[in-house]
mmCIF file of C-alpha atoms in Angstrom:
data_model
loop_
_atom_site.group_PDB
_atom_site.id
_atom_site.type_symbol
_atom_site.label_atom_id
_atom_site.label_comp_id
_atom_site.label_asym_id
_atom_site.label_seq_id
_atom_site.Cartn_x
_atom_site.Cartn_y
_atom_site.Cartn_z
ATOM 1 C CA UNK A 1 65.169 -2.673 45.064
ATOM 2 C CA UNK A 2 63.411 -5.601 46.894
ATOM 3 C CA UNK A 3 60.835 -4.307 48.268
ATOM 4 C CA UNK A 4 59.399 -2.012 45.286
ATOM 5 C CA UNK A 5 56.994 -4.736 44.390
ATOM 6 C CA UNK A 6 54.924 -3.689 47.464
ATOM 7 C CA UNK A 7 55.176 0.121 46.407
ATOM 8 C CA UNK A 8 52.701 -0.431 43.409
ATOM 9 C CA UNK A 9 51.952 2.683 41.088
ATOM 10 C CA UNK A 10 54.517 4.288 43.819
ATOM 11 C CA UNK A 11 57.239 2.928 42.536
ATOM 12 C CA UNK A 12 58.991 5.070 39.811
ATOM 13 C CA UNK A 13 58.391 7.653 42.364
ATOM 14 C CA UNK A 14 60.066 6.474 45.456
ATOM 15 C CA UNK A 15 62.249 3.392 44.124
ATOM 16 C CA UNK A 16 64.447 5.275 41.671
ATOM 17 C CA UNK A 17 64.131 8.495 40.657
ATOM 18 C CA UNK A 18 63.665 9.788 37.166
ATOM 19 C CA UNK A 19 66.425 12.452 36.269
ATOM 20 C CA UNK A 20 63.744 13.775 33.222
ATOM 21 C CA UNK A 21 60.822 13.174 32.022
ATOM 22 C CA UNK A 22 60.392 10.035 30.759
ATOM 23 C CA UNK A 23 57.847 8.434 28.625
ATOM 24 C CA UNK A 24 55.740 4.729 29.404
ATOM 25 C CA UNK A 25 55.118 2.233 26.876
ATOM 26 C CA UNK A 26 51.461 4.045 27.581
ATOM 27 C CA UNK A 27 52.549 7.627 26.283
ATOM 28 C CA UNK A 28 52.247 9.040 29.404
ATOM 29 C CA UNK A 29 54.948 10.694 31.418
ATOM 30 C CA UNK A 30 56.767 9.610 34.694
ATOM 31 C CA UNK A 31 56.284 12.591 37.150
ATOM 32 C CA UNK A 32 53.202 14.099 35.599
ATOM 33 C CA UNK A 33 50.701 15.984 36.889
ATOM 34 C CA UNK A 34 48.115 12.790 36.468
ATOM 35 C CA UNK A 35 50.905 10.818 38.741
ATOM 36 C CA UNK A 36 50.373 13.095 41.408
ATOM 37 C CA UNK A 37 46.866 13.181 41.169
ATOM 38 C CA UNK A 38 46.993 9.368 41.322
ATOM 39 C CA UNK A 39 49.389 9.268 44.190
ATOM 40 C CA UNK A 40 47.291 11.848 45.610
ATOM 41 C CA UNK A 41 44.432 9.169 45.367
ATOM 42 C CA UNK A 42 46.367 6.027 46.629
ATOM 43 C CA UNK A 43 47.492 7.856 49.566
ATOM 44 C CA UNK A 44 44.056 9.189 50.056
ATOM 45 C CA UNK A 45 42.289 5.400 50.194
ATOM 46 C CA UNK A 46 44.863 3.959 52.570
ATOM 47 C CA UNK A 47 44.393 6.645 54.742
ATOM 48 C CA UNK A 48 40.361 6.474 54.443
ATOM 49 C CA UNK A 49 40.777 2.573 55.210
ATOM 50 C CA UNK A 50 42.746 2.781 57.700
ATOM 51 C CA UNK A 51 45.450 0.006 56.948
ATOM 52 C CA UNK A 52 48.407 1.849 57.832
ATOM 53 C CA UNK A 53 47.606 2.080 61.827
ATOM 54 C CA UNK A 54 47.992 -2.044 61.209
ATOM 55 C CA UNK A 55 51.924 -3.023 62.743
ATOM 56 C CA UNK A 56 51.371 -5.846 59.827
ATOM 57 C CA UNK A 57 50.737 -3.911 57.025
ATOM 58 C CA UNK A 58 54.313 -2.332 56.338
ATOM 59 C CA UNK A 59 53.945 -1.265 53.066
ATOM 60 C CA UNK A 60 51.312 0.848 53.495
ATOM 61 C CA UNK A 61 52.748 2.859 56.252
ATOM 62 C CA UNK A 62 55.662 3.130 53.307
ATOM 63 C CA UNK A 63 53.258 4.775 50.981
ATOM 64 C CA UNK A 64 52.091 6.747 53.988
ATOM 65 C CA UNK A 65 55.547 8.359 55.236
ATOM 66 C CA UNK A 66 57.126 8.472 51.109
ATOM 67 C CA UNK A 67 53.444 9.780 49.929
ATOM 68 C CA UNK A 68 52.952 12.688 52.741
ATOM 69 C CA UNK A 69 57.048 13.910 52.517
ATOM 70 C CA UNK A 70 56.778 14.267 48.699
ATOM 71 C CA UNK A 71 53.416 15.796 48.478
ATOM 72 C CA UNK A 72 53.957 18.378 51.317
ATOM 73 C CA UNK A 73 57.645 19.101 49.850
ATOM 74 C CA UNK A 74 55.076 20.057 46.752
ATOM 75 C CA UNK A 75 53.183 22.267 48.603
ATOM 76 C CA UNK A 76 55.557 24.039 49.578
ATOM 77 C CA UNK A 77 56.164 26.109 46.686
ATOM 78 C CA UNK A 78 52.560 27.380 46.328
ATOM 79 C CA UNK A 79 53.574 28.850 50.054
ATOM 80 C CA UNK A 80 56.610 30.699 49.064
ATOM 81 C CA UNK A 81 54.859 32.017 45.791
ATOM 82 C CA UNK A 82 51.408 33.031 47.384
ATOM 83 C CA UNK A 83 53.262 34.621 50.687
ATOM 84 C CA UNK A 84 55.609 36.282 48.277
ATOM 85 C CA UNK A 85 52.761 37.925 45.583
ATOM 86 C CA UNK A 86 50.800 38.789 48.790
ATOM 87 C CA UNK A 87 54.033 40.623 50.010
ATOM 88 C CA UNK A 88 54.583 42.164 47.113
ATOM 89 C CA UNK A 89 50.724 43.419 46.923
ATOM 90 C CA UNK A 90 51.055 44.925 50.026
ATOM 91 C CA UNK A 91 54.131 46.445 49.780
ATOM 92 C CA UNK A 92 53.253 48.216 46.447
ATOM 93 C CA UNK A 93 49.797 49.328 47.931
ATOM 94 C CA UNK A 94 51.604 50.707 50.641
ATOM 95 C CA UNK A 95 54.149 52.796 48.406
ATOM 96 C CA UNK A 96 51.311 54.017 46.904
ATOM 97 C CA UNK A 97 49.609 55.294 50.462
ATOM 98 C CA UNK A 98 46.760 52.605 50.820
ATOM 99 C CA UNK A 99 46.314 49.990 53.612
ATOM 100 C CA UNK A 100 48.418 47.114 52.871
ATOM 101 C CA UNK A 101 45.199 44.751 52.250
ATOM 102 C CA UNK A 102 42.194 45.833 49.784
ATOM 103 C CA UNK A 103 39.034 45.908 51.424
ATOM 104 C CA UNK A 104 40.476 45.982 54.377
ATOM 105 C CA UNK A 105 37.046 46.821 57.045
ATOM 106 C CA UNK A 106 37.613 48.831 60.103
ATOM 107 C CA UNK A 107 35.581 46.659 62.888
ATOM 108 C CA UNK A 108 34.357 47.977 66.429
ATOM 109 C CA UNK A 109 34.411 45.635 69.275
ATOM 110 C CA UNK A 110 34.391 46.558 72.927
ATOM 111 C CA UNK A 111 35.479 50.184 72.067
ATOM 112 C CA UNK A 112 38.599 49.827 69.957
ATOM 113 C CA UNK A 113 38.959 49.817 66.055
ATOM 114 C CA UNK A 114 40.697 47.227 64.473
ATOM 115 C CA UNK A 115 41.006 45.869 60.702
ATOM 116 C CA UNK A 116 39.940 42.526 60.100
ATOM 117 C CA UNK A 117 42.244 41.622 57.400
ATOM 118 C CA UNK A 118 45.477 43.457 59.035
ATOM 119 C CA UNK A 119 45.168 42.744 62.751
ATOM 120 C CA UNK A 120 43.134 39.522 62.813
ATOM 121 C CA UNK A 121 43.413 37.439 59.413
ATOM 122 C CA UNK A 122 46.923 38.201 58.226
ATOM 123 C CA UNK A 123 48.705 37.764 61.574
ATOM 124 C CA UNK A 124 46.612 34.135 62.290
ATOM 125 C CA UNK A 125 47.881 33.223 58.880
ATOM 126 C CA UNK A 126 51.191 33.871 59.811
ATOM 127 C CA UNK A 127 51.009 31.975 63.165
ATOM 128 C CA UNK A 128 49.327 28.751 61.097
ATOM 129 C CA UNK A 129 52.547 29.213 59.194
ATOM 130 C CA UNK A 130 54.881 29.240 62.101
ATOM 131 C CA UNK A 131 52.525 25.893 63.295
ATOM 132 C CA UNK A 132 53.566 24.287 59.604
ATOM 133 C CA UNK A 133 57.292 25.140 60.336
ATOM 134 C CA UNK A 134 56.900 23.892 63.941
ATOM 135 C CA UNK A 135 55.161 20.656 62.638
ATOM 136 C CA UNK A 136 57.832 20.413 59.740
ATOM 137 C CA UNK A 137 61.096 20.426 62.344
ATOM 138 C CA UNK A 138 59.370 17.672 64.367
ATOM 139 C CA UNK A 139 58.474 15.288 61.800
ATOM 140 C CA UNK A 140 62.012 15.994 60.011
ATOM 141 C CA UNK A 141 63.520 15.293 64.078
ATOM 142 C CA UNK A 142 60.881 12.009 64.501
ATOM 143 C CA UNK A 143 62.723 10.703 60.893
ATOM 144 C CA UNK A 144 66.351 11.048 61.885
ATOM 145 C CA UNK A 145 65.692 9.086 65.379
ATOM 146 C CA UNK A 146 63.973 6.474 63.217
ATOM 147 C CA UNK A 147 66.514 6.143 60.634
ATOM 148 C CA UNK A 148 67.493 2.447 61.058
ATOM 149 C CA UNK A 149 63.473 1.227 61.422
ATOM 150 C CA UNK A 150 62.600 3.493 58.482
ATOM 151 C CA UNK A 151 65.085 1.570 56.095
ATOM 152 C CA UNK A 152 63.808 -1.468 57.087
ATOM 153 C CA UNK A 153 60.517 -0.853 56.261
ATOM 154 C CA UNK A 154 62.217 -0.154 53.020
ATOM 155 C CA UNK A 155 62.037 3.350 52.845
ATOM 156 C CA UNK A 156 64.979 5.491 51.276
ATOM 157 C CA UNK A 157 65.869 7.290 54.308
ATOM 158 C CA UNK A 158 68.261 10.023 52.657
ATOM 159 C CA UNK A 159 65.541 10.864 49.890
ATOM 160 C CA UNK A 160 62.934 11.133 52.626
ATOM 161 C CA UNK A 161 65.802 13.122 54.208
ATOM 162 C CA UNK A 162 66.012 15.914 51.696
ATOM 163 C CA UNK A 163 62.412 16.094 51.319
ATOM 164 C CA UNK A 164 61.739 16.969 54.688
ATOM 165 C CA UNK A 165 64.701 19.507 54.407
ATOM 166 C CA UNK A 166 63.178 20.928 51.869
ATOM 167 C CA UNK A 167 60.154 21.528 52.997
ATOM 168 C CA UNK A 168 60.923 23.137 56.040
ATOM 169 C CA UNK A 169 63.457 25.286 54.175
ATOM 170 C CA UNK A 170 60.077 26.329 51.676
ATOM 171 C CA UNK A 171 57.760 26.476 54.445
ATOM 172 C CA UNK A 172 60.364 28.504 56.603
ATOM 173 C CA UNK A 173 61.099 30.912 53.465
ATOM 174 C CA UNK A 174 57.543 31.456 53.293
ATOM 175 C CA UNK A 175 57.182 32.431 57.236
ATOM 176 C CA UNK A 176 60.305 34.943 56.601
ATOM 177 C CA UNK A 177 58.335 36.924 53.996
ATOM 178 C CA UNK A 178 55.320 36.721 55.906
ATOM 179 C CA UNK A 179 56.998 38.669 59.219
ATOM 180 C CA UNK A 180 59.205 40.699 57.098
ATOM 181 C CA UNK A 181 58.263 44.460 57.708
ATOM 182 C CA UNK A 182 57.184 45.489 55.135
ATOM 183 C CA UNK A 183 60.053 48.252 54.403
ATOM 184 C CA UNK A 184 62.833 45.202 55.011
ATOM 185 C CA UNK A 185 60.242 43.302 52.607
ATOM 186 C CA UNK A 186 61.815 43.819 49.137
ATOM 187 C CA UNK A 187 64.540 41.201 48.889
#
């Protein structure tokens, strides 16, 4: 690719992409746990500096848009797993007569009862999660109407594609199990 020299330590990650493992002359391992960490870092300075709001400075907007789509595609799993376990809690608490949440405080304000973790925490959690899904559809819209500048900036528009799919189909699964009733729950 032409452009990878400007992707730096990004560019096994973005420029071709590993089908394993593999090793570097340096024994470590493309797509390791330290490589996210690292790109985790290198998008975390340009942003601090600031370089990517430059129109000039087109490879750091690349390491900006490739950066943010794989790490949030990454994030999406933790979603679906801690929205699922949390499901799962509360349906099996349920089953066995409890409140679906542990510790779950009856509060009195202005005359009525409510619990804190059942009508005020879990339902804001799953309206942040409907904001992520919202937030997800727009960015993956903003990236299809910006197709043709995207690949010129020498971004791999079809990998930054399924990325964004899959993220909103993680961050979506996780919003399904997080309305479910719980009765309708166990999938």
């Amino acid at each position: 690719h032409p452009l990878s020299s400007f992707l730096g330590p990004w560019k096994t990650s973005f420029v071709r992409r590993p089908s394993r493992v593999q090793r570097r002359a340096d024994g470590s391992e493309e797509g390791s746990f330290e490589e996210l960490i690292q790109e985790t870092q290198g998008l975390w300075n340009v942003i601090r500096e600031g370089d990517f709001l430059d129109p000039t400075k087109i490879s750091e907007r690349r390491i900006v848009v490739m950066s943010t789509a794989r790490l949030t595609e990454l994030c999406g799993f933790p979603f679906v797993g801690m929205a699922a376990l949390q499901k799962s809690s509360m349906m099996s608490r349920v089953a066995d007569g409890l409140s679906p949440f542990a510790n779950d405080e009856p509060v009195a304000m202005g005359g009525k009862v409510f619990q804190v973790m059942g009508d005020v925490v879990w339902p804001s959690l799953q309206v942040s999660m409907l904001v992520l899904a919202a937030i997800s559809l727009t960015l993956l819209l903003s990236d299809e109407m910006q197709r043709v500048q995207l690949s010129v900036m020498g971004i791999d528009v079809e990998e930054l594609r399924r990325r964004r799919l899959a993220t909103l189909a993680l961050i979506t699964a996780a919003l399904a199990i997080m309305i479910a009733p719980l009765q309708f729950a166990a999938f």
